[in-house]
Short mmCIF file of C-alpha atoms in Angstrom, two decimals:
data_model
loop_
_atom_site.label_atom_id
_atom_site.label_comp_id
_atom_site.label_asym_id
_atom_site.label_seq_id
_atom_site.Cartn_x
_atom_site.Cartn_y
_atom_site.Cartn_z
CA HIS A 39 82.67 74.86 71.71
CA THR A 40 78.91 74.55 71.13
CA LEU A 41 79.09 70.79 71.59
CA ASP A 42 81.10 71.15 74.79
CA TRP A 43 78.64 73.73 76.12
CA LYS A 44 75.73 71.33 75.55
CA ARG A 45 77.65 68.49 77.19
CA PHE A 46 78.41 70.81 80.13
CA THR A 47 74.71 71.74 80.40
CA THR A 48 73.76 68.06 80.55
CA ASP A 49 76.41 67.34 83.18
CA GLN A 50 75.31 70.32 85.30
CA THR A 51 71.67 69.22 85.11
CA ILE A 52 72.59 65.70 86.21
CA ASP A 53 74.68 67.10 89.09
CA CYS A 54 71.68 69.18 90.18
CA PHE A 55 69.41 66.13 89.98
CA LYS A 56 71.82 64.06 92.06
CA ALA A 57 72.14 66.83 94.66
CA GLU A 58 68.35 67.09 94.99
CA SER A 59 68.05 63.28 95.14
CA ALA A 60 70.67 62.80 97.87
CA PRO A 61 68.48 63.72 100.91
CA LEU A 62 65.57 61.71 99.51
CA ARG A 63 67.78 58.64 99.10
CA ALA A 64 68.95 59.07 102.69
CA ILE A 65 65.43 59.47 104.15
CA THR A 66 63.39 57.18 101.87
CA PRO A 67 65.93 54.76 100.32
CA ASP A 68 63.22 52.36 99.08
CA VAL A 69 61.28 55.00 97.10
CA PRO A 70 62.37 55.19 93.44
CA ILE A 71 63.41 58.60 92.13
CA THR A 72 62.82 60.00 88.66
CA THR A 73 62.43 63.28 86.81
CA ASN A 74 60.07 63.66 83.91
CA LEU A 75 61.79 63.97 80.52
CA MET A 76 60.29 66.23 77.90
CA PHE A 77 59.92 66.44 74.12
CA TYR A 78 63.26 68.22 73.97
CA ASP A 79 66.72 67.75 72.48
CA GLY A 80 68.68 70.24 74.59
CA LEU A 81 69.93 67.61 77.06
CA ASP A 82 71.39 64.16 76.55
CA TYR A 83 68.55 62.20 78.11
CA TYR A 84 70.41 58.91 77.86
CA LYS A 85 72.90 60.26 80.40
CA LEU A 86 70.20 61.75 82.64
CA ALA A 87 68.24 58.49 82.58
CA LYS A 88 71.18 56.62 84.10
CA ALA A 89 70.87 58.81 87.21
CA CYS A 90 67.18 57.81 87.60
CA ASP A 91 65.71 54.66 89.13
CA VAL A 92 63.00 54.64 86.47
CA VAL A 93 62.54 56.71 83.31
CA SER A 94 59.46 58.89 83.10
CA TRP A 95 58.37 61.39 80.49
CA ASP A 96 55.61 63.74 79.32
CA SER A 97 53.90 62.77 76.05
CA TYR A 98 51.65 65.26 74.26
CA PRO A 99 50.95 64.12 70.70
CA SER A 100 48.20 65.58 68.51
CA TYR A 101 45.95 62.89 67.01
CA HIS A 102 43.15 65.05 65.66
CA ASP A 103 41.75 63.60 62.45
CA ARG A 104 44.50 64.86 60.16
CA PRO A 105 46.50 63.10 57.42
CA GLU A 106 49.70 63.42 59.47
CA ASP A 107 48.21 61.46 62.40
CA VAL A 108 49.99 58.28 61.27
CA ARG A 109 53.37 60.01 61.22
CA THR A 110 52.64 61.51 64.65
CA GLY A 111 51.81 58.02 65.88
CA VAL A 112 55.11 56.69 64.52
CA HIS A 113 57.09 59.54 66.07
CA PHE A 114 55.64 59.09 69.54
CA SER A 115 56.05 55.32 69.36
CA PHE A 116 59.71 56.04 68.55
CA LEU A 117 59.98 58.23 71.66
CA HIS A 118 58.26 55.61 73.86
CA ASP A 119 60.66 52.94 72.59
CA GLN A 120 63.59 55.25 73.30
CA ARG A 121 62.42 55.84 76.87
CA ARG A 122 62.02 52.07 77.44
CA ALA A 123 65.46 51.33 76.02
CA MET A 124 67.23 53.94 78.16
CA LEU A 125 67.25 51.62 81.20
CA ASP A 126 66.10 48.47 79.37
CA LYS A 127 62.96 48.22 81.48
CA PRO A 128 59.40 49.60 81.62
CA PHE A 129 59.06 53.36 81.97
CA VAL A 130 56.40 55.66 83.45
CA LEU A 131 54.14 57.94 81.41
CA MET A 132 54.23 60.82 83.90
CA GLU A 133 52.07 63.29 81.96
CA SER A 134 49.53 63.07 79.18
CA ALA A 135 46.58 65.30 78.34
CA PRO A 136 43.05 64.20 79.29
CA ALA A 137 41.70 66.58 76.62
CA GLN A 138 43.11 69.19 74.23
CA GLN A 139 46.36 70.98 75.02
CA ASN A 140 46.16 74.76 75.17
CA TYR A 141 49.52 75.53 73.53
CA LYS A 142 49.01 73.91 70.13
CA ALA A 143 48.47 76.09 67.06
CA VAL A 144 44.96 74.59 66.78
CA CYS A 145 43.69 73.18 70.09
CA LYS A 146 41.31 70.51 68.81
CA LEU A 147 39.40 68.09 71.01
CA LYS A 148 40.43 64.44 71.08
CA ARG A 149 38.33 62.50 68.58
CA PRO A 150 36.43 59.37 69.72
CA GLY A 151 38.84 56.51 70.43
CA VAL A 152 41.93 58.71 70.58
CA HIS A 153 42.09 58.90 74.38
CA GLN A 154 42.17 55.09 74.69
CA LEU A 155 44.54 54.77 71.71
CA GLU A 156 47.04 57.25 73.13
CA GLY A 157 47.12 55.61 76.55
CA LEU A 158 47.42 52.07 75.21
CA GLN A 159 50.12 53.20 72.79
CA ALA A 160 52.34 54.14 75.72
CA VAL A 161 51.64 50.83 77.49
CA ALA A 162 52.24 48.88 74.27
CA HIS A 163 55.73 50.36 73.98
CA GLY A 164 56.71 49.75 77.59
CA SER A 165 54.94 52.14 79.97
CA ASP A 166 53.62 50.76 83.27
CA SER A 167 51.38 53.78 83.80
CA VAL A 168 49.05 56.30 82.19
CA MET A 169 49.01 59.53 84.19
CA TYR A 170 47.75 63.03 83.49
CA PHE A 171 48.42 66.69 83.64
CA GLN A 172 46.16 68.00 85.01
CA TRP A 173 43.59 66.82 87.58
CA ARG A 174 41.50 70.02 87.79
CA LYS A 175 41.51 73.05 85.49
CA SER A 176 42.74 76.21 87.15
CA ARG A 177 40.53 79.33 87.07
CA GLY A 178 43.35 81.54 85.85
CA SER A 179 46.85 81.82 84.45
CA VAL A 180 48.35 80.36 81.29
CA GLU A 181 47.04 76.77 81.57
CA LYS A 182 43.42 77.53 82.48
CA PHE A 183 42.34 76.06 79.12
CA HIS A 184 44.68 73.06 79.20
CA GLY A 185 42.77 69.78 79.33
CA ALA A 186 42.01 68.32 82.75
CA VAL A 187 40.22 65.33 84.24
CA VAL A 188 37.84 67.67 86.10
CA ASP A 189 36.60 70.62 84.04
CA HIS A 190 35.64 74.09 85.29
CA HIS A 191 32.07 72.94 85.88
CA GLY A 192 33.36 70.54 88.54
CA GLY A 193 31.35 67.41 87.77
CA ALA A 194 31.97 63.85 86.63
CA THR A 195 29.48 63.88 83.75
CA THR A 196 31.72 65.28 81.00
CA ARG A 197 32.85 63.31 77.95
CA VAL A 198 36.49 63.74 79.01
CA PHE A 199 35.85 62.39 82.52
CA GLY A 200 34.12 59.43 80.89
CA ASP A 201 37.15 58.82 78.66
CA VAL A 202 39.45 58.89 81.68
CA ALA A 203 37.20 56.50 83.60
CA ALA A 204 37.06 54.17 80.58
CA ILE A 205 40.82 53.84 80.22
CA GLY A 206 41.07 53.45 84.00
CA GLU A 207 38.75 50.47 83.70
CA THR A 208 40.83 49.12 80.79
CA LEU A 209 44.10 49.43 82.70
CA GLY A 210 42.52 47.74 85.69
CA LYS A 211 42.12 44.64 83.54
CA LEU A 212 45.75 44.77 82.35
CA ASP A 213 47.55 44.47 85.69
CA ALA A 214 49.35 41.38 84.37
CA VAL A 215 51.09 43.57 81.76
CA VAL A 216 52.94 45.58 84.42
CA GLY A 217 56.62 44.65 84.46
CA THR A 218 56.48 42.60 81.25
CA LYS A 219 59.25 42.94 78.70
CA THR A 220 59.68 43.94 75.07
CA ALA A 221 62.09 41.63 73.23
CA ALA A 222 63.63 43.81 70.52
CA GLN A 223 66.11 42.31 68.07
CA VAL A 224 66.38 45.57 66.12
CA ALA A 225 67.96 48.81 67.34
CA VAL A 226 67.88 52.25 65.71
CA ILE A 227 70.59 54.65 66.87
CA TYR A 228 69.40 58.13 67.77
CA ASP A 229 72.26 59.99 69.43
CA TYR A 230 71.74 63.43 71.04
CA GLU A 231 75.35 64.51 70.58
CA ASN A 232 75.19 63.45 66.94
CA ASN A 233 71.99 65.48 66.53
CA TRP A 234 73.64 68.58 67.99
CA ALA A 235 76.62 68.23 65.67
CA VAL A 236 74.57 67.48 62.53
CA GLU A 237 72.16 70.36 62.94
CA ASP A 238 74.92 72.85 63.85
CA ALA A 239 77.00 72.02 60.77
CA ALA A 240 77.04 74.65 58.02
CA GLY A 241 76.29 72.49 54.98
CA PRO A 242 75.73 70.41 53.03
CA ARG A 243 72.08 71.41 53.46
CA ASN A 244 70.78 74.33 55.53
CA PRO A 245 69.25 75.23 57.88
CA LYS A 246 67.95 71.79 58.91
CA LYS A 247 69.24 68.44 57.76
CA GLY A 248 66.48 66.31 59.26
CA TYR A 249 68.53 63.91 61.35
CA ALA A 250 65.70 63.13 63.77
CA ASP A 251 63.28 62.75 60.84
CA ALA A 252 65.69 60.34 59.14
CA CYS A 253 65.80 58.19 62.28
CA VAL A 254 62.00 58.12 62.45
CA ASP A 255 61.84 57.33 58.70
CA HIS A 256 63.90 54.19 59.23
CA TYR A 257 62.04 53.29 62.41
CA GLN A 258 58.69 53.60 60.61
CA ALA A 259 59.48 50.63 58.37
CA PHE A 260 59.66 48.38 61.44
CA TRP A 261 56.69 50.06 63.16
CA GLN A 262 54.51 49.37 60.11
CA ALA A 263 55.69 45.76 60.03
CA GLY A 264 54.95 45.20 63.72
CA VAL A 265 58.62 44.64 64.59
CA ALA A 266 59.87 45.65 68.05
CA VAL A 267 62.66 48.26 68.12
CA ASP A 268 64.94 49.70 70.78
CA VAL A 269 66.00 53.32 70.17
CA ILE A 270 69.53 53.62 71.60
CA ASP A 271 72.53 55.92 71.50
CA SER A 272 75.85 55.11 69.87
CA ILE A 273 77.56 54.12 73.12
CA ALA A 274 74.96 51.51 74.10
CA ASP A 275 75.56 47.76 74.08
CA PHE A 276 74.97 46.41 70.55
CA SER A 277 75.55 42.73 71.29
CA LYS A 278 71.95 41.65 71.96
CA TYR A 279 70.61 42.79 68.57
CA LYS A 280 70.51 41.10 65.18
CA LEU A 281 70.08 44.33 63.21
CA LEU A 282 71.61 47.72 64.04
CA VAL A 283 70.48 50.78 62.03
CA ALA A 284 72.47 54.04 62.28
CA PRO A 285 71.07 56.76 60.01
CA MET A 286 73.31 59.78 59.41
CA LEU A 287 75.91 58.74 61.99
CA TYR A 288 77.85 61.93 61.23
CA MET A 289 79.82 61.89 64.51
CA ILE A 290 81.73 58.74 65.43
CA ARG A 291 82.59 58.94 69.12
CA PRO A 292 85.65 57.09 70.50
CA GLY A 293 85.27 53.32 70.49
CA VAL A 294 82.01 53.29 68.49
CA ALA A 295 83.49 52.15 65.16
CA GLU A 296 85.40 49.36 66.87
CA ARG A 297 82.26 48.11 68.64
CA VAL A 298 80.25 48.25 65.41
CA GLU A 299 82.95 46.24 63.63
CA ARG A 300 82.94 43.65 66.42
CA PHE A 301 79.13 43.49 66.20
CA VAL A 302 79.36 42.69 62.47
CA GLN A 303 82.29 40.29 62.84
CA GLU A 304 80.22 38.27 65.33
CA GLY A 305 77.27 37.96 62.95
CA GLY A 306 75.31 41.20 63.26
CA THR A 307 73.82 43.17 60.38
CA PHE A 308 74.69 46.88 60.35
CA VAL A 309 73.03 49.57 58.21
CA THR A 310 74.30 53.12 57.93
CA THR A 311 73.64 55.91 55.45
CA TYR A 312 74.82 59.01 53.65
CA PHE A 313 76.51 61.69 55.81
CA SER A 314 78.00 59.15 58.19
CA GLY A 315 81.53 58.87 59.54
CA ILE A 316 82.32 62.54 58.89
CA VAL A 317 83.65 63.93 62.20
CA ASP A 318 85.05 62.88 65.57
CA GLU A 319 83.72 63.88 69.01
CA SER A 320 85.23 67.38 68.62
CA ASP A 321 83.46 67.94 65.27
CA LEU A 322 86.75 67.65 63.39
CA CYS A 323 86.58 65.92 60.02
CA PHE A 324 88.20 62.54 59.59
CA LEU A 325 91.02 62.51 57.06
CA ASN A 326 91.75 59.79 54.50
CA GLY A 327 88.21 59.51 53.20
CA PHE A 328 84.62 59.19 54.43
CA PRO A 329 82.87 57.38 56.09
CA GLY A 330 85.97 57.72 58.24
CA PRO A 331 86.48 54.81 60.63
CA LEU A 332 83.56 52.97 58.98
CA ARG A 333 85.19 53.02 55.51
CA LYS A 334 86.83 49.61 55.72
CA LEU A 335 83.82 48.00 57.41
CA CYS A 336 81.36 49.27 54.80
CA GLY A 337 83.76 48.73 51.89
CA VAL A 338 82.99 52.11 50.33
CA TRP A 339 84.56 55.53 49.88
CA ALA A 340 82.14 58.47 49.93
CA GLU A 341 83.89 61.00 47.72
CA GLU A 342 81.22 63.74 47.55
CA ILE A 343 77.64 64.39 48.67
CA ASP A 344 75.08 66.08 46.45
CA THR A 345 72.05 67.77 47.99
CA LEU A 346 68.79 68.29 46.13
CA TYR A 347 66.01 70.82 46.38
CA ASP A 348 62.83 69.50 48.00
CA ASP A 349 61.08 69.34 44.61
CA GLU A 350 63.92 67.34 43.02
CA THR A 351 64.60 63.62 43.02
CA ALA A 352 67.15 61.26 41.55
CA THR A 353 66.21 57.73 40.50
CA VAL A 354 67.69 54.56 41.98
CA THR A 355 67.28 51.05 40.58
CA PRO A 356 68.28 47.68 42.13
CA THR A 357 71.00 45.78 40.26
CA GLY A 358 69.57 42.32 40.88
CA SER A 359 72.60 41.38 43.00
CA GLY A 360 70.65 39.94 45.89
CA ALA A 361 68.86 42.73 47.78
CA LYS A 362 65.77 40.84 48.92
CA GLY A 363 62.55 42.83 48.85
CA LEU A 364 63.64 45.57 46.46
CA GLY A 365 61.86 46.06 43.15
CA GLY A 366 61.21 48.82 40.65
CA THR A 367 62.66 52.31 40.66
CA TYR A 368 62.90 54.42 43.82
CA PRO A 369 63.17 58.21 44.16
CA ALA A 370 66.13 59.54 46.12
CA ARG A 371 65.72 62.96 47.70
CA GLN A 372 67.65 65.68 49.53
CA PHE A 373 70.94 63.74 50.05
CA CYS A 374 72.83 61.67 47.48
CA ASP A 375 76.29 60.33 48.40
CA LEU A 376 78.64 59.73 45.49
CA ILE A 377 80.42 56.58 46.60
CA HIS A 378 82.96 54.11 45.25
CA ALA A 379 82.67 50.41 46.08
CA GLU A 380 85.91 49.24 47.69
CA GLY A 381 85.13 45.56 48.10
CA ALA A 382 81.41 46.02 48.78
CA THR A 383 78.79 44.46 46.49
CA VAL A 384 76.62 47.02 44.67
CA LEU A 385 72.90 46.34 45.20
CA ALA A 386 71.43 49.45 43.55
CA THR A 387 72.67 52.29 41.35
CA TYR A 388 71.63 55.83 40.51
CA GLY A 389 69.71 56.12 37.25
CA SER A 390 69.75 59.88 36.79
CA GLU A 391 71.88 62.98 37.40
CA PHE A 392 75.54 63.09 36.39
CA TYR A 393 76.23 60.24 38.80
CA ALA A 394 73.98 57.77 36.96
CA GLY A 395 75.44 54.27 37.18
CA ARG A 396 77.25 54.92 40.45
CA PRO A 397 76.41 52.86 43.57
CA ALA A 398 73.45 53.92 45.71
CA LEU A 399 73.21 50.84 47.95
CA THR A 400 75.98 48.40 48.89
CA VAL A 401 76.66 45.48 51.22
CA ASN A 402 80.00 44.29 52.55
CA LYS A 403 80.48 40.88 54.18
CA VAL A 404 82.77 41.04 57.20
CA GLY A 405 83.30 38.04 59.44
CA ARG A 406 79.92 36.37 60.03
CA GLY A 407 77.94 39.57 59.42
CA ARG A 408 77.19 42.27 56.87
CA ALA A 409 77.45 46.06 56.66
CA TYR A 410 75.08 47.97 54.36
CA TYR A 411 75.62 51.52 53.12
CA VAL A 412 72.51 53.41 51.96
CA ALA A 413 73.87 56.32 49.94
CA ALA A 414 70.69 58.39 49.56
CA ARG A 415 67.62 59.50 51.49
CA PHE A 416 64.64 57.43 50.35
CA ASP A 417 60.91 57.42 50.91
CA GLY A 418 58.80 54.95 52.88
CA ARG A 419 58.41 52.49 50.01
CA PHE A 420 62.15 51.87 49.77
CA ASN A 421 62.56 51.66 53.53
CA GLY A 422 59.64 49.24 53.80
CA ASP A 423 60.95 47.02 51.01
CA PHE A 424 64.59 47.09 52.13
CA PHE A 425 64.08 46.58 55.85
CA GLY A 426 61.23 44.14 55.24
CA GLY A 427 63.67 42.00 53.26
CA LEU A 428 66.22 42.14 56.08
CA VAL A 429 63.59 41.24 58.70
CA ASP A 430 62.68 38.15 56.68
CA GLU A 431 66.30 37.15 56.01
CA LEU A 432 67.26 37.49 59.67
CA ALA A 433 64.08 35.75 60.89
CA ILE A 434 63.23 38.70 63.14
CA PRO A 435 59.77 38.12 64.64
CA ARG A 436 56.78 40.27 63.78
CA ALA A 437 53.95 40.83 66.25
CA LEU A 438 51.49 39.35 63.74
CA PRO A 439 52.29 37.03 60.83
CA GLY A 440 50.61 38.91 58.00
CA PRO A 441 50.94 42.44 56.61
CA LEU A 442 49.34 45.25 58.58
CA PRO A 443 47.10 47.90 56.99
CA ALA A 444 48.69 51.30 56.47
CA GLY A 445 48.67 53.27 59.69
CA VAL A 446 48.18 50.20 61.91
CA THR A 447 50.91 48.76 64.12
CA ALA A 448 51.11 45.79 66.48
CA GLN A 449 53.44 45.66 69.48
CA VAL A 450 54.10 42.85 71.96
CA ARG A 451 54.90 42.75 75.68
CA SER A 452 55.51 39.31 77.17
CA ASP A 453 56.00 37.62 80.53
CA GLY A 454 57.53 34.58 78.81
CA GLU A 455 54.33 32.54 78.97
CA ARG A 456 51.79 34.98 77.57
CA ASP A 457 52.17 37.57 74.83
CA TYR A 458 50.09 40.72 75.14
CA VAL A 459 49.57 41.95 71.59
CA PHE A 460 48.58 45.63 71.34
CA ILE A 461 46.98 46.47 68.01
CA LEU A 462 46.80 50.23 67.41
CA SER A 463 45.24 52.04 64.46
CA PHE A 464 46.16 55.64 63.70
CA ALA A 465 44.06 55.56 60.52
CA ARG A 466 41.06 57.84 60.07
CA SER A 467 38.98 55.07 58.48
CA PRO A 468 37.98 51.54 59.62
CA GLN A 469 40.62 48.86 59.09
CA ASP A 470 40.54 45.04 58.90
CA LEU A 471 43.52 42.80 59.54
CA ALA A 472 43.99 39.04 59.40
CA LEU A 473 45.16 37.30 62.57
CA GLY A 474 46.17 34.06 60.87
CA ASP A 475 45.64 30.67 62.51
CA THR A 476 46.72 31.68 66.03
CA LYS A 477 44.03 31.70 68.70
CA TYR A 478 43.75 34.84 70.78
CA THR A 479 41.78 36.02 73.78
CA ASN A 480 40.53 39.56 74.23
CA ALA A 481 42.45 40.77 77.29
CA LEU A 482 39.56 42.96 78.44
CA ASN A 483 36.60 40.58 78.28
CA GLY A 484 38.09 37.08 77.88
CA GLU A 485 36.33 36.40 74.57
CA ALA A 486 38.03 34.26 71.93
CA VAL A 487 39.30 36.18 68.90
CA SER A 488 40.35 34.72 65.54
CA GLY A 489 40.11 35.27 61.81
CA VAL A 490 39.75 38.91 60.82
CA LEU A 491 39.88 41.73 63.36
CA SER A 492 37.95 44.90 62.51
CA LEU A 493 39.07 48.21 63.96
CA PRO A 494 37.12 51.49 63.93
CA PRO A 495 38.93 54.78 63.21
CA TYR A 496 41.64 55.23 65.88
CA GLY A 497 40.73 51.79 67.20
CA SER A 498 42.81 49.76 69.67
CA ARG A 499 42.70 46.20 70.97
CA VAL A 500 44.73 44.11 73.41
CA LEU A 501 44.90 40.39 72.63
CA VAL A 502 46.56 37.56 74.56
CA ARG A 503 48.21 34.42 73.15
CA HIS A 504 50.60 31.75 74.37
CA SER A 505 54.19 32.94 74.00
CA ALA A 506 56.34 31.20 71.41
CA GLY A 507 59.15 31.33 73.95
#
């Protein structure tokens, strides 16, 4: 009933949007219509996006000289990539904050470089705009201390106004980026209906199970490697990707398992995890063994799931059976599926708890492709090693050839002839990265760039190179 209520709420919202759009479409048929999405999970935004001509949204991250800035950067990159993937075309950043936001627990000022970094981050992941709330600060009411382009003093001499003018000048030199594409060969499934069902379930871990965090955890491995990702829902088209990652796909909606199997049969690589294939679209458990309709594809039976306290871990060790990139012992946390291999090859096993020796990572070859089952929740080192190995095996392109420093990502938009490489650092200290032998041009001043690129704290650069395509 809760799921159906949330679906009804989404449908009613879309009906309202269409009703309000109808007279505008009749009077100004050539003017695109949108509504700005929020940082909110109460509606299925994939459905709402399909009623829009262009996706727009309001992005308000907090990059304020804190250790979690990198994770915040990853999370908002994830959201930008989701917005771009909703209609498979550039989106619009409808709102961002020129200065601090007044509703945060601690309303810190943007540190030097952050304003430019935040704007270019949106463009790097597919936005064709950087726009603000608000133009001028109001004298009263609840948002009188929310950042604005024009402060209460009314002049153009403030630091914030200078930051806005600076990114305006930057964007003026990047007109050629508008309309360019992001060629993602990797997709991470984040499904709103799945999120509702997972977080409403009583057990196996309460109150929160961290579905959204798990999706961002997997996404972060690609972000750190400079690999482009589309964030899609489970009913999207899978056929254009090489690698499809579905963390905690608890709910399998009608037709999804069949399309995943066809994706693998035709040569795709599929990765799913613990707590997947548990219920149907009505939140009723599948019978005859988990992961339900994915059991045969993955070649495993998930008999039980153990959950751990936050201060507990279980150990997992690769078996040496061919999992490229893995090495050493990894800690598993929070969720540990107890699985049986039913035709799948075991790539790693638990080394502790009463399930020591049982499979923790498997792969099953089906048709021309492979299906992996990750039985436990792992940290960033495992995800980086595991997905890095798959990226190399599948020859999925990285934005830059070499490794990127921690907290630095590189993202590419291309017109087919020129690649625009956005290099973004969310690190609080200076960072150096090697560019390899490729020759680049600074998109803002036309200067040649090669060798080692040095970035200040929260630094950002836009480089241009000839496209490999």
